[in-house]
Tab-separated table of C-alpha atoms in Angstrom:
chain	number	residue	atom	x	y	z
A	23	MET	CA	-27.929	-23.329	5.519
A	24	ARG	CA	-30.352	-23.406	8.409
A	25	ILE	CA	-31.584	-20.108	9.318
A	26	PRO	CA	-33.320	-19.814	12.837
A	27	ALA	CA	-36.852	-18.602	13.084
A	28	ILE	CA	-37.672	-15.249	13.057
A	29	GLN	CA	-39.315	-14.060	16.234
A	30	ALA	CA	-41.616	-11.231	16.820
A	31	PHE	CA	-41.307	-9.918	13.313
A	32	ASN	CA	-42.432	-6.207	13.730
A	33	ARG	CA	-39.865	-4.303	11.723
A	34	THR	CA	-41.406	-0.869	10.610
A	35	ASN	CA	-39.208	-0.237	7.412
A	36	TYR	CA	-39.582	-3.507	5.855
A	37	THR	CA	-43.312	-4.739	6.379
A	38	ASN	CA	-46.131	-5.842	4.177
A	39	ARG	CA	-48.339	-2.602	5.404
A	40	ASN	CA	-49.731	-0.010	2.985
A	41	VAL	CA	-50.545	-2.720	0.510
A	42	ASN	CA	-53.553	-2.104	-1.579
A	43	SER	CA	-55.810	-4.391	-3.776
A	44	SER	CA	-53.817	-3.498	-6.801
A	45	ALA	CA	-50.669	-5.611	-5.234
A	46	GLN	CA	-52.558	-9.070	-5.499
A	47	ASN	CA	-50.488	-9.900	-8.859
A	48	VAL	CA	-47.075	-8.745	-7.324
A	49	ALA	CA	-44.682	-11.722	-6.742
A	50	PRO	CA	-43.815	-12.272	-3.032
A	51	GLY	CA	-40.668	-11.080	-1.700
A	52	LEU	CA	-39.932	-8.139	-4.355
A	53	LEU	CA	-38.698	-4.971	-2.885
A	54	HIS	CA	-40.596	-1.710	-2.989
A	55	ARG	CA	-40.651	1.929	-1.412
A	56	ASN	CA	-43.440	3.868	-0.283
A	57	SER	CA	-43.700	7.045	-2.290
A	58	VAL	CA	-44.845	8.789	0.567
A	59	THR	CA	-43.271	7.790	3.802
A	60	GLY	CA	-40.093	6.603	2.153
A	61	ASP	CA	-40.077	3.493	3.983
A	62	SER	CA	-38.757	0.224	2.319
A	63	PHE	CA	-41.078	-2.689	2.490
A	64	VAL	CA	-41.851	-6.183	0.830
A	65	ARG	CA	-45.084	-6.206	-0.849
A	66	VAL	CA	-46.822	-9.520	-0.882
A	67	SER	CA	-49.860	-10.988	-2.187
A	68	LYS	CA	-51.120	-12.370	1.029
A	69	PRO	CA	-49.957	-12.181	4.641
A	70	LEU	CA	-47.124	-14.300	5.696
A	71	ALA	CA	-47.049	-15.821	9.257
A	72	PHE	CA	-43.669	-15.124	10.379
A	73	GLN	CA	-43.828	-16.876	13.849
A	74	GLY	CA	-41.709	-19.770	13.836
A	75	VAL	CA	-41.887	-20.419	9.905
A	76	GLU	CA	-38.458	-21.037	9.071
A	77	LYS	CA	-39.198	-22.086	5.474
A	78	ASN	CA	-41.078	-19.077	4.517
A	79	ALA	CA	-38.582	-16.719	5.874
A	80	LEU	CA	-35.497	-18.442	4.031
A	81	VAL	CA	-37.858	-18.299	1.016
A	82	MET	CA	-38.587	-14.772	1.208
A	83	LEU	CA	-34.864	-13.669	1.968
A	84	LYS	CA	-33.581	-15.703	-0.879
A	85	GLN	CA	-35.982	-13.689	-3.427
A	86	ILE	CA	-34.250	-10.303	-2.359
A	87	PRO	CA	-31.913	-9.829	-5.526
A	88	LEU	CA	-28.340	-11.135	-4.994
A	89	GLU	CA	-26.742	-7.910	-5.648
A	90	GLU	CA	-28.835	-6.214	-2.873
A	91	ARG	CA	-27.682	-8.938	-0.384
A	92	LEU	CA	-23.973	-8.847	-1.517
A	93	ALA	CA	-24.243	-4.502	-1.431
A	94	SER	CA	-25.427	-4.887	2.168
A	95	VAL	CA	-22.501	-7.024	3.247
A	96	PHE	CA	-20.061	-4.815	1.202
A	97	SER	CA	-21.306	-1.708	3.240
A	98	ILE	CA	-19.907	-3.059	6.381
A	99	MET	CA	-17.028	-5.181	5.505
A	100	LYS	CA	-13.195	-4.157	6.639
A	101	GLN	CA	-9.922	-4.533	5.384
A	102	GLY	CA	-9.098	-8.199	5.361
A	103	ASP	CA	-12.653	-9.457	5.408
A	104	VAL	CA	-13.566	-12.030	2.654
A	105	LEU	CA	-17.340	-12.369	1.392
A	106	LEU	CA	-17.964	-15.819	-0.192
A	107	ALA	CA	-21.073	-16.125	-2.621
A	108	GLY	CA	-22.282	-19.265	-3.984
A	109	PRO	CA	-23.749	-22.803	-3.272
A	110	GLU	CA	-23.165	-24.655	-0.077
A	111	PHE	CA	-20.139	-23.845	2.190
A	112	LYS	CA	-18.467	-26.951	1.506
A	113	GLU	CA	-17.901	-25.942	-2.171
A	114	PHE	CA	-15.283	-23.523	-0.941
A	115	TYR	CA	-13.142	-25.781	1.283
A	116	GLU	CA	-10.735	-26.734	-1.284
A	117	PRO	CA	-10.680	-23.634	-3.278
A	118	LEU	CA	-9.874	-21.470	-0.109
A	119	LYS	CA	-6.824	-23.569	0.460
A	120	ALA	CA	-5.600	-23.291	-2.793
A	121	VAL	CA	-5.924	-19.457	-2.831
A	122	SER	CA	-4.842	-18.889	0.972
A	123	LYS	CA	-1.416	-17.285	-0.131
A	124	LYS	CA	-2.865	-14.764	-2.212
A	125	PHE	CA	-4.286	-12.734	0.526
A	126	GLU	CA	-2.251	-9.777	1.696
A	127	GLN	CA	-2.984	-9.804	5.424
A	128	VAL	CA	-4.377	-12.024	8.267
A	129	LEU	CA	-8.051	-12.901	7.605
A	130	LYS	CA	-10.255	-12.248	10.506
A	131	ARG	CA	-13.813	-12.565	9.283
A	132	PHE	CA	-15.703	-14.482	6.494
A	133	PHE	CA	-19.268	-13.944	5.445
A	134	LEU	CA	-21.175	-16.432	3.583
A	135	VAL	CA	-24.231	-15.537	1.125
A	136	GLN	CA	-25.914	-18.514	-0.239
A	137	ASP	CA	-27.903	-18.501	-3.528
A	138	ASP	CA	-29.456	-21.537	-5.056
A	139	ASN	CA	-28.880	-20.106	-8.544
A	140	LEU	CA	-25.280	-19.174	-8.212
A	141	LYS	CA	-23.582	-22.309	-9.007
A	142	THR	CA	-20.019	-20.735	-9.246
A	143	PRO	CA	-18.151	-20.142	-5.820
A	144	LEU	CA	-17.022	-16.452	-5.783
A	145	ALA	CA	-14.720	-14.619	-3.492
A	146	PHE	CA	-14.882	-10.779	-2.662
A	147	TYR	CA	-12.034	-9.605	-0.694
A	148	LYS	CA	-11.372	-6.079	0.725
A	149	ASP	CA	-7.691	-5.549	0.528
A	150	THR	CA	-5.280	-3.331	2.585
A	151	ARG	CA	-5.810	-0.529	0.295
A	152	GLY	CA	-9.753	-0.620	0.802
A	153	GLU	CA	-10.351	-1.827	-2.444
A	154	PHE	CA	-12.493	-4.925	-3.581
A	155	GLN	CA	-11.169	-7.725	-5.471
A	156	LEU	CA	-13.274	-10.497	-7.144
A	157	MET	CA	-11.866	-13.911	-7.252
A	158	ASN	CA	-13.246	-16.820	-8.989
A	159	LEU	CA	-12.863	-20.157	-7.076
A	160	SER	CA	-14.380	-22.254	-9.953
A	161	LYS	CA	-12.918	-24.052	-12.823
A	162	THR	CA	-15.603	-22.593	-14.937
A	163	PRO	CA	-14.643	-19.007	-16.271
A	164	ILE	CA	-16.917	-16.110	-15.162
A	165	THR	CA	-16.876	-12.715	-16.966
A	166	LEU	CA	-16.464	-8.983	-15.425
A	167	LYS	CA	-17.548	-6.222	-17.211
A	168	ASP	CA	-16.335	-2.969	-16.901
A	169	ASN	CA	-19.396	-0.570	-16.497
A	170	GLY	CA	-17.670	2.483	-17.653
A	171	SER	CA	-16.087	1.135	-21.023
A	172	GLY	CA	-18.151	-1.605	-21.577
A	173	LYS	CA	-15.187	-3.983	-21.928
A	174	SER	CA	-15.621	-7.531	-20.895
A	175	ALA	CA	-13.077	-10.303	-20.142
A	176	PRO	CA	-12.956	-13.665	-18.707
A	177	LEU	CA	-11.757	-14.557	-14.914
A	178	LEU	CA	-10.404	-17.960	-14.978
A	179	GLN	CA	-10.220	-20.144	-11.684
A	180	TYR	CA	-8.156	-18.476	-9.033
A	181	ASP	CA	-7.617	-15.248	-10.883
A	182	SER	CA	-8.547	-11.841	-9.352
A	183	PHE	CA	-9.660	-8.489	-10.557
A	184	PHE	CA	-10.430	-5.215	-8.707
A	185	VAL	CA	-14.147	-4.330	-8.955
A	186	VAL	CA	-16.000	-0.978	-8.591
A	187	ASN	CA	-19.614	0.214	-8.368
A	188	ASN	CA	-21.558	-0.632	-11.424
A	189	ASP	CA	-19.085	-3.396	-12.683
A	190	VAL	CA	-21.077	-6.367	-13.987
A	191	VAL	CA	-20.495	-10.054	-13.109
A	192	THR	CA	-21.601	-12.920	-14.983
A	193	ALA	CA	-21.242	-16.571	-13.319
A	194	GLY	CA	-22.937	-18.966	-15.462
A	195	ASP	CA	-26.558	-18.389	-15.693
A	196	VAL	CA	-26.406	-15.381	-12.995
A	197	THR	CA	-25.512	-11.987	-14.019
A	198	PHE	CA	-25.455	-9.138	-11.408
A	199	PRO	CA	-24.139	-5.515	-10.923
A	200	ILE	CA	-21.739	-4.774	-7.987
A	201	ARG	CA	-23.008	-1.993	-5.758
A	202	ASP	CA	-21.270	-0.237	-2.871
A	203	PHE	CA	-24.474	-0.068	-0.765
A	204	PRO	CA	-27.938	-1.559	-1.444
A	205	ASN	CA	-30.920	0.305	-2.715
A	206	VAL	CA	-32.911	-0.384	0.107
A	207	ASP	CA	-32.129	-0.738	4.027
A	208	ILE	CA	-32.272	-4.502	4.303
A	209	SER	CA	-29.506	-4.475	7.437
A	210	GLY	CA	-32.257	-5.902	9.853
A	211	PHE	CA	-32.190	-8.732	7.824
A	212	ARG	CA	-28.586	-9.366	7.144
A	213	LYS	CA	-28.012	-11.928	9.810
A	214	HIS	CA	-30.324	-14.124	8.132
A	215	PHE	CA	-29.100	-14.003	4.706
A	216	ALA	CA	-25.290	-13.737	5.392
A	217	LYS	CA	-23.569	-16.225	7.840
A	218	ILE	CA	-20.636	-14.687	9.521
A	219	TYR	CA	-17.516	-16.430	10.721
A	220	ASP	CA	-15.545	-14.356	13.028
A	221	CYS	CA	-12.273	-15.490	13.898
A	222	SER	CA	-10.771	-12.217	15.470
A	223	ASP	CA	-10.121	-13.533	18.784
A	224	ALA	CA	-8.626	-16.688	17.464
A	225	VAL	CA	-5.942	-14.995	15.421
A	226	LYS	CA	-5.087	-12.020	18.004
A	227	ASP	CA	-2.113	-13.936	19.778
A	228	THR	CA	-0.801	-14.654	16.459
A	229	ILE	CA	-0.873	-11.039	15.255
A	230	SER	CA	0.805	-10.028	18.551
A	231	ALA	CA	3.540	-12.293	18.310
A	232	GLN	CA	4.134	-11.493	14.516
A	233	ASN	CA	4.128	-7.723	15.562
A	234	THR	CA	6.375	-8.169	18.452
A	235	LYS	CA	8.843	-10.051	16.214
A	236	THR	CA	8.732	-7.209	13.546
A	237	ILE	CA	9.292	-4.422	15.889
A	238	LEU	CA	12.299	-6.085	17.447
A	239	LYS	CA	13.484	-6.716	14.101
A	240	MET	CA	13.091	-3.147	12.827
A	241	LEU	CA	14.289	-1.365	16.108
A	242	LYS	CA	17.515	-2.930	15.857
A	243	PRO	CA	20.200	-0.159	15.217
A	244	ASP	CA	20.621	-0.058	11.494
A	245	LYS	CA	24.053	-1.048	10.549
A	246	VAL	CA	24.862	0.037	6.976
A	247	LYS	CA	26.551	-2.690	4.779
A	248	GLY	CA	29.375	-2.338	2.681
A	249	ARG	CA	30.674	1.389	2.233
A	250	HIS	CA	30.447	3.557	5.277
A	251	TYR	CA	28.841	6.683	3.761
A	252	THR	CA	29.271	10.315	5.038
A	253	PHE	CA	28.227	13.556	3.897
A	254	ALA	CA	31.441	13.794	1.724
A	255	ASP	CA	29.688	10.956	-0.389
A	256	ILE	CA	26.743	12.970	-0.691
A	257	GLY	CA	27.072	15.350	-4.069
A	258	GLY	CA	25.033	18.151	-5.291
A	259	GLN	CA	22.874	18.614	-2.136
A	260	ASP	CA	24.773	21.147	-0.266
A	261	LYS	CA	21.818	23.087	0.807
A	262	ALA	CA	20.010	20.106	2.214
A	263	LEU	CA	23.311	18.957	3.679
A	264	ASP	CA	23.797	22.407	5.554
A	265	MET	CA	20.269	22.389	6.912
A	266	LEU	CA	20.728	18.847	8.407
A	267	LYS	CA	24.073	20.077	10.001
A	268	LYS	CA	22.508	23.094	11.588
A	269	GLU	CA	19.319	21.435	12.862
A	270	ILE	CA	20.398	17.907	13.768
A	271	ILE	CA	23.791	17.240	13.720
A	272	PHE	CA	25.214	20.409	15.681
A	273	PRO	CA	22.337	20.113	18.226
A	274	ILE	CA	23.469	16.605	18.921
A	275	ARG	CA	27.035	17.505	19.072
A	276	TYR	CA	26.909	20.803	20.947
A	277	PRO	CA	23.754	21.055	22.951
A	278	GLU	CA	24.891	23.581	24.907
A	279	ALA	CA	24.736	25.986	21.886
A	280	TYR	CA	20.914	25.281	21.956
A	281	ALA	CA	19.899	25.231	25.320
A	282	ASN	CA	17.456	27.988	25.004
A	283	THR	CA	16.449	27.019	21.472
A	284	SER	CA	12.935	25.236	20.408
A	285	LEU	CA	14.355	22.814	17.883
A	286	ASN	CA	12.592	21.208	15.051
A	287	LYS	CA	12.214	17.392	15.527
A	288	GLY	CA	10.307	16.505	12.311
A	289	PHE	CA	11.635	16.884	8.863
A	290	ILE	CA	10.040	15.932	5.408
A	291	MET	CA	12.610	14.962	2.725
A	292	TYR	CA	11.104	15.338	-0.524
A	293	GLY	CA	12.218	14.993	-4.256
A	294	PRO	CA	12.217	12.764	-7.321
A	295	PRO	CA	13.425	9.184	-7.114
A	296	GLY	CA	17.260	8.564	-7.038
A	297	THR	CA	18.298	11.968	-5.676
A	298	GLY	CA	19.897	10.357	-2.534
A	299	LYS	CA	17.387	10.522	0.289
A	300	THR	CA	17.949	7.308	1.766
A	301	LEU	CA	21.804	7.528	1.417
A	302	THR	CA	21.624	10.987	3.066
A	303	ALA	CA	19.909	9.382	6.049
A	304	GLU	CA	22.478	6.687	6.176
A	305	ALA	CA	25.213	9.316	6.154
A	306	LEU	CA	23.340	11.434	8.626
A	307	ALA	CA	23.470	8.303	11.149
A	308	ASN	CA	27.178	7.942	10.811
A	309	GLU	CA	27.760	11.819	10.917
A	310	THR	CA	25.753	11.999	14.199
A	311	ASN	CA	26.836	8.512	15.995
A	312	ALA	CA	23.027	8.586	17.190
A	313	TYR	CA	20.857	5.602	17.639
A	314	PHE	CA	19.426	5.111	14.154
A	315	ILE	CA	16.049	3.577	13.281
A	316	LYS	CA	15.423	2.953	9.614
A	317	LEU	CA	11.845	2.036	8.605
A	318	ASN	CA	9.816	1.754	5.283
A	319	GLY	CA	6.085	3.224	5.066
A	320	LEU	CA	5.077	0.568	2.662
A	321	GLU	CA	6.642	-2.449	4.648
A	322	MET	CA	4.710	-0.942	7.886
A	323	GLU	CA	1.564	-0.520	6.076
A	324	SER	CA	1.424	-4.284	4.762
A	325	LYS	CA	2.892	-6.082	7.798
A	326	TRP	CA	1.907	-4.095	10.799
A	327	VAL	CA	-1.621	-5.630	11.439
A	328	GLY	CA	-3.694	-5.412	14.619
A	329	GLU	CA	-2.420	-2.805	17.330
A	330	SER	CA	-0.847	-0.445	15.086
A	331	GLU	CA	-1.030	2.335	17.220
A	332	GLU	CA	0.769	0.619	20.055
A	333	ASN	CA	3.452	-0.448	17.692
A	334	TRP	CA	4.028	3.242	17.011
A	335	ARG	CA	4.339	3.892	20.559
A	336	VAL	CA	6.701	1.078	21.234
A	337	LEU	CA	8.981	2.614	18.450
A	338	PHE	CA	9.145	6.038	19.863
A	339	ASP	CA	9.703	4.655	23.519
A	340	THR	CA	12.612	2.784	22.381
A	341	ALA	CA	14.053	6.160	20.455
A	342	ARG	CA	13.480	8.045	23.778
A	343	VAL	CA	15.235	5.382	25.967
A	344	ASN	CA	18.164	5.591	23.444
A	345	GLN	CA	18.481	9.505	23.005
A	346	PRO	CA	19.870	11.033	20.901
A	347	ALA	CA	18.132	9.261	18.152
A	348	VAL	CA	17.344	9.591	14.634
A	349	ILE	CA	14.260	7.783	13.201
A	350	PHE	CA	14.238	7.545	9.395
A	351	ILE	CA	10.755	6.693	7.632
A	352	ASP	CA	11.069	6.109	3.783
A	353	GLU	CA	7.938	6.161	1.699
A	354	PHE	CA	6.105	8.306	4.322
A	355	ASP	CA	3.218	8.797	1.981
A	356	ALA	CA	2.247	5.308	2.597
A	357	VAL	CA	1.450	5.894	6.190
A	358	ALA	CA	0.638	9.598	6.691
A	359	LYS	CA	-1.822	9.996	3.844
A	360	LYS	CA	-4.547	12.591	3.945
A	361	ARG	CA	-7.374	11.856	6.442
A	362	GLY	CA	-11.060	11.610	5.552
A	363	GLY	CA	-11.050	8.830	3.072
A	364	VAL	CA	-12.257	5.338	3.414
A	365	ASP	CA	-8.944	4.132	4.834
A	366	VAL	CA	-9.815	4.275	8.583
A	367	TYR	CA	-6.669	2.428	9.553
A	368	GLY	CA	-4.801	5.250	7.864
A	369	ASP	CA	-6.509	7.668	9.674
A	370	LYS	CA	-5.549	6.188	12.945
A	371	VAL	CA	-1.774	5.732	12.089
A	372	VAL	CA	-1.868	9.562	11.168
A	373	ASN	CA	-3.664	10.555	14.590
A	374	GLN	CA	-1.187	8.491	16.423
A	375	LEU	CA	1.930	9.996	14.554
A	376	LEU	CA	0.435	13.377	15.306
A	377	THR	CA	0.201	12.689	18.914
A	378	LEU	CA	3.628	11.163	19.199
A	379	MET	CA	5.265	14.034	17.566
A	380	SER	CA	3.678	16.583	19.621
A	381	ASP	CA	4.833	14.591	22.825
A	382	VAL	CA	8.425	14.669	21.386
A	383	GLU	CA	7.999	18.393	20.844
A	384	LYS	CA	6.653	19.067	24.498
A	385	ASN	CA	8.857	16.972	26.338
A	386	GLY	CA	11.934	18.325	24.475
A	387	ASP	CA	13.253	14.742	23.700
A	388	ASP	CA	16.562	14.532	21.820
A	389	ILE	CA	14.608	12.613	18.912
A	390	TYR	CA	14.898	13.606	15.276
A	391	VAL	CA	12.430	11.980	12.713
A	392	ILE	CA	13.184	12.496	8.943
A	393	ALA	CA	10.425	11.309	6.715
A	394	ALA	CA	11.102	10.825	3.166
A	395	THR	CA	8.584	10.998	0.216
A	396	ASN	CA	8.395	11.364	-3.548
A	397	ARG	CA	4.874	12.660	-3.279
A	398	PRO	CA	4.720	15.390	-0.462
A	399	GLU	CA	1.251	16.598	-1.865
A	400	MET	CA	-0.308	13.137	-0.641
A	401	LEU	CA	0.655	14.057	3.064
A	402	ASP	CA	-2.080	15.335	5.437
A	403	SER	CA	-1.805	18.970	6.168
A	404	ALA	CA	-1.836	18.410	10.044
A	405	ILE	CA	1.370	16.250	9.763
A	406	THR	CA	3.439	19.122	8.034
A	407	ARG	CA	2.539	21.768	10.328
A	408	SER	CA	5.321	23.268	12.658
A	409	GLY	CA	6.096	21.341	15.769
A	410	ARG	CA	5.627	18.048	13.793
A	411	PHE	CA	7.094	17.670	10.540
A	412	GLY	CA	7.400	21.624	9.940
A	413	ARG	CA	10.610	21.631	7.917
A	414	SER	CA	11.146	20.479	4.493
A	415	ILE	CA	14.254	19.594	3.037
A	416	GLU	CA	14.074	19.328	-1.003
A	417	MET	CA	16.438	17.013	-2.483
A	418	LYS	CA	16.963	17.806	-6.030
A	419	ALA	CA	18.194	16.387	-9.222
A	420	PRO	CA	21.427	17.844	-10.214
A	421	GLU	CA	20.970	21.288	-12.014
A	422	THR	CA	24.344	22.257	-12.945
A	423	VAL	CA	27.319	20.900	-14.548
A	424	GLU	CA	29.436	21.668	-11.455
A	425	ASP	CA	26.863	19.590	-9.202
A	426	MET	CA	26.976	16.569	-11.943
A	427	ILE	CA	30.917	16.631	-11.924
A	428	ASN	CA	30.750	16.418	-8.232
A	429	ILE	CA	28.335	13.220	-8.247
A	430	PHE	CA	30.381	11.882	-11.178
A	431	ASN	CA	33.723	12.068	-9.315
A	432	ILE	CA	31.836	10.395	-6.118
A	433	HIS	CA	30.471	7.522	-7.833
A	434	THR	CA	33.599	6.711	-10.012
A	435	LYS	CA	35.925	7.223	-6.970
A	436	GLY	CA	38.334	4.177	-6.660
A	437	ARG	CA	37.488	2.973	-10.333
A	438	LYS	CA	40.402	2.353	-12.782
A	439	LEU	CA	39.750	5.240	-15.257
A	440	ASP	CA	41.414	5.839	-18.325
A	441	GLY	CA	43.947	8.884	-18.092
A	442	LYS	CA	41.944	10.669	-20.903
A	443	LEU	CA	38.517	10.832	-19.508
A	444	ASP	CA	36.874	13.958	-19.812
A	445	SER	CA	34.704	14.114	-16.899
A	446	LYS	CA	33.097	17.482	-17.829
A	447	ASN	CA	31.861	16.452	-21.046
A	448	LEU	CA	30.466	13.227	-19.615
A	449	SER	CA	28.854	15.199	-16.671
A	450	GLU	CA	27.370	17.384	-19.468
A	451	ARG	CA	25.945	14.393	-21.224
A	452	LEU	CA	24.468	13.093	-17.908
A	453	LEU	CA	22.888	16.629	-17.145
A	454	LYS	CA	21.278	16.653	-20.576
A	455	ALA	CA	19.983	13.086	-19.834
A	456	LYS	CA	18.438	14.331	-16.695
A	457	ALA	CA	20.275	11.730	-14.494
A	458	THR	CA	20.025	11.666	-10.720
A	459	GLY	CA	22.582	10.497	-8.381
A	460	ALA	CA	21.349	7.046	-8.394
A	461	ASP	CA	21.273	6.962	-12.355
A	462	VAL	CA	25.147	8.227	-12.222
A	463	ALA	CA	25.696	5.093	-10.003
A	464	TYR	CA	24.050	3.038	-12.579
A	465	VAL	CA	25.819	4.626	-15.495
A	466	ALA	CA	29.300	4.010	-13.631
A	467	ASN	CA	28.460	0.423	-13.191
A	468	LYS	CA	27.292	-0.007	-16.714
A	469	ALA	CA	30.288	1.771	-18.325
A	470	ASN	CA	32.648	-0.794	-15.903
A	471	GLU	CA	30.745	-3.808	-17.472
A	472	LYS	CA	31.312	-2.530	-20.994
A	473	ALA	CA	35.124	-1.787	-20.252
A	474	LEU	CA	35.491	-5.549	-18.769
A	475	GLN	CA	33.783	-6.812	-22.270
A	476	ARG	CA	35.794	-4.446	-24.411
A	477	CYS	CA	39.009	-5.773	-22.741
A	478	GLY	CA	38.113	-9.382	-23.236
A	479	ILE	CA	38.004	-10.034	-19.435
A	480	TYR	CA	34.471	-11.660	-19.789
A	481	GLU	CA	35.712	-13.809	-22.364
A	482	LYS	CA	38.632	-14.984	-20.221
A	483	MET	CA	36.442	-15.642	-17.307
A	484	GLU	CA	34.314	-17.918	-19.751
A	485	ASN	CA	37.341	-19.867	-20.936
A	486	GLY	CA	38.891	-20.243	-17.586
A	487	THR	CA	41.897	-18.266	-18.297
A	488	PHE	CA	41.531	-15.080	-16.401
A	489	SER	CA	44.125	-14.032	-13.807
A	490	ALA	CA	44.508	-11.223	-11.700
A	491	LYS	CA	47.363	-9.809	-13.887
A	492	ASP	CA	44.635	-9.276	-16.643
A	493	MET	CA	43.412	-6.253	-14.791
A	494	ASP	CA	46.757	-4.615	-14.987
A	495	SER	CA	45.744	-3.052	-18.309
A	496	PHE	CA	42.348	-2.509	-17.448
A	497	SER	CA	40.734	0.844	-17.213
A	498	ILE	CA	37.226	2.394	-17.940
A	499	SER	CA	37.531	4.666	-21.269
A	500	ASN	CA	35.460	7.737	-22.372
A	501	GLU	CA	33.818	5.593	-24.970
A	502	ASP	CA	32.474	3.200	-22.414
A	503	PHE	CA	30.939	6.072	-20.461
A	504	ILE	CA	29.495	7.233	-23.461
A	505	ALA	CA	28.107	4.310	-24.718
A	506	ALA	CA	26.394	3.527	-21.050
A	507	ILE	CA	25.065	7.046	-21.153
A	508	ASP	CA	23.307	6.340	-24.470
A	509	GLU	CA	21.851	3.141	-23.333
A	510	PHE	CA	20.471	4.798	-20.253
A	511	SER	CA	19.033	7.683	-22.335
A	512	LYS	CA	17.307	5.352	-24.517
A	513	GLY	CA	15.877	3.211	-21.361
A	514	ARG	CA	14.333	6.871	-20.268
A	515	GLN	CA	12.757	7.335	-23.641
A	516	LYS	CA	10.415	4.161	-23.380
A	517	THR	CA	7.004	4.467	-22.161
A	518	GLU	CA	5.728	2.222	-19.600
A	519	ARG	CA	3.289	-0.430	-20.532
A	520	LYS	CA	0.017	0.069	-18.861
A	521	PRO	CA	-0.924	-2.683	-16.751
A	522	ILE	CA	-3.866	-5.281	-18.003
A	523	GLY	CA	-7.132	-4.956	-16.699
A	524	PHE	CA	-10.233	-2.912	-16.503
A	525	VAL	CA	-9.647	-0.519	-13.720
A	526	GLN	CA	-6.090	0.734	-13.071
A	527	TYR	CA	-5.148	1.005	-9.600
A	528	PRO	CA	-5.502	3.488	-7.743
A	529	ALA	CA	-8.372	4.534	-10.126
A	530	LYS	CA	-11.562	5.867	-8.367
A	531	HIS	CA	-14.992	4.420	-8.886
A	532	GLY	CA	-15.966	4.529	-12.323
A	533	ALA	CA	-12.651	5.116	-13.960
A	534	THR	CA	-11.356	2.788	-16.686
A	535	ALA	CA	-8.308	1.847	-18.284
């Protein structure tokens, strides 16, 4: 790489000043720090003439340790940036084509740090969560050592691992640690040892077009496919349904009764997975006949790139035009995390949501926003205050046999059940197994499969001898449900396997598997 000549080189914190006679045996280019002033400088054996001397400047900059140069670039990388480290840029052409589909979002900037000793091309990618991933672009395996546990493993071509501070990378004859920040300030030289390819303007139109397409798709009124759910199809959540009726359904149906009332516009619906949060939102839309927008926080975090704040304004403007409106945001903790971390993108989303919810409250808009989460402790405190998402709706797992019987009857409605079926006993078994509403639906389907197997229906289908008359004698028995519940309970007892790797995401820096 050709580096332009350094003109008027007079930087005070990276000079050859304060050099005494004992420094004559120190190799040129090594970094030191003045113990009195704290200034960083390069100690050299004799003065270097920088005016127009390209070659000397390049030699000096390449003597800065590789980990220092990489760390200097790491410190300014944003989500979606890629840092390429290795030999000449042409070595990256084919490997980058091969791994292009592995990146999670639009790539805007590439940094290139060249090193003559590093023969293996490497790529460091800052993903959507702000984590660094190391990708091997060479056929030659490299080794990644977790500094915390001391474990090492090979990284094959096109494989990638998360890397954190103090992990150690070995690529060929070169070994270097990962550092979040350099030990000395070399930011003034960064433009000379790290070439940047900025494509932000080139991809802006593509991002805008994709965002518009996504918004139009998401803002269409959600049509619940299949069964038309209502509150009658929700079991064991009487307290939550009563709150939704009083604070959303009745104000929409009978606005005259709430003329002088300050209504809540934001609701946090929380509880363990499978307790019916999404199902309740779909039933609410059908009960109110309001304009219904259903979104997923995880989907929005990964796909809404670029002008995210503008996209949220468009969403609320659309709801405002179509009042009364209900916005349901699932996996809310993905977009409303506590502020103050490394995720600057997430902070902007939270700030925008706060502003939009305040506008809804101030204008008295007939817009209700229900946000569902399994992890309410992850939400920013400003989100959950009164006037924004100040009302909490707990969706509990069934706690009584009566609740479980109610849920059981809902999910077995319309099925061909044996007349001797003991729903109370089965509900007690399900309660003991700590089943949620979604689990009961799964058990009902599994019992139906076992009944089909027991009655020989599957065998007749396999032989091609099945007819509609075969279903006349078909029914789901008590034994079919018991077998399905036992199978479900055994599955619950299995421990989940830990993912392979050194650092389990989202582990903090220094944490190990």
